[in-house]
C-alpha atoms as one frame of an Amber mdcrd trajectory, in Angstrom:
protein
 -19.128  11.818 -22.549 -18.715  10.824 -18.904 -20.022   7.418 -17.957 -19.264
   4.505 -15.662 -16.534   2.325 -17.074 -13.965  -0.268 -16.040 -11.317  -1.856
 -18.164  -7.754  -2.897 -18.822  -5.068  -1.214 -20.878  -1.857  -2.625 -22.300
   1.421  -1.064 -21.140   5.017  -1.969 -22.036   5.343  -3.942 -18.760   1.948
  -5.692 -18.730  -1.670  -4.685 -18.135  -3.152  -2.026 -15.842  -6.737  -1.890
 -14.591  -8.841   1.268 -14.346 -12.347   2.460 -13.590 -14.210   5.734 -14.084
 -17.174   7.268 -12.308 -19.754   9.577 -13.897 -18.649  12.574 -11.812 -14.932
  12.181 -12.647 -13.660  12.856 -16.148 -10.494  10.772 -15.837  -9.840   7.083
 -15.280  -8.752   5.986 -11.814  -5.865   3.560 -12.299  -5.462   0.796  -9.712
  -2.385   1.607  -7.644  -0.368   0.200  -4.791   0.649   3.410  -3.085   2.377
   5.569  -5.714   2.867   2.833  -8.324   0.449   1.342 -10.843  -0.393  -2.319
 -10.269   0.861  -4.284 -13.273  -1.023  -7.472 -14.157   0.283 -10.318 -16.308
  -2.912 -10.741 -18.342  -5.774  -8.596 -19.539  -8.269 -10.844 -17.728  -6.544
 -10.323 -14.352  -6.459  -6.543 -14.854 -10.114  -6.432 -15.897 -11.189  -8.621
 -12.962  -9.344  -6.351 -10.494 -10.753  -3.199 -12.137 -14.306  -4.528 -11.936
 -13.802  -5.540  -8.293 -12.488  -2.057  -7.411 -15.356  -0.450  -9.328 -17.997
  -2.488  -7.485 -16.269  -1.917  -4.142 -16.505   1.821  -4.794 -20.173   1.627
  -5.811 -21.114  -0.550  -2.840 -19.162   1.384  -0.213 -21.181   3.106   2.512
 -21.714   6.837   2.353 -18.927   8.441   4.332 -18.958  11.677   6.200 -22.482
  11.592   7.632 -21.427  10.654  11.147 -18.524  13.089  10.980 -20.952  15.863
   9.966 -22.873  15.608  13.199 -25.230  12.673  13.473 -27.988  10.966  11.563
 -28.974  11.515   7.941 -32.028  13.476   9.081 -30.080  15.881  11.301 -27.377
  16.388   8.658 -30.025  17.102   6.007 -31.794  19.551   8.337 -28.535  21.398
   9.052 -27.756  21.605   5.348 -31.269  22.857   4.542 -31.134  25.433   7.334
 -27.811  26.702   6.078 -29.061  26.878   2.492 -32.508  28.365   3.038 -31.989
  30.401   6.173 -28.598  31.784   5.257 -26.858  30.284   8.256 -28.125  32.119
  11.323 -30.399  34.571   9.507 -34.113  33.645   9.531 -36.355  34.610   6.631
 -40.092  34.851   7.361 -42.425  33.790   4.574 -46.090  34.713   4.418 -48.429
  31.992   3.193 -51.678  32.756   1.436 -54.384  30.424   0.264 -55.455  30.528
  -3.317 -59.203  31.016  -3.474 -60.848  28.934  -6.174
């Protein structure tokens, strides 16, 4: 079962901190470049894992400005691409339902 989680795990050298998001099946271990960050105590590892987890949750949405402007214009472009098939326009006839 995927769920949000943050914690610490014992290793032979000390403690590592990790967190997991709902949309990722594996834990994201706190790293300094290519190497895991080793903490002396479980409390330090857990504190760092929770801080990284909350930083991730509270980070701003990225990519909107790089996609071409405001949220509204990006959403409109995405909807046009989805519903209109890119450049192709589909006409829809509307009819009223008589009661």
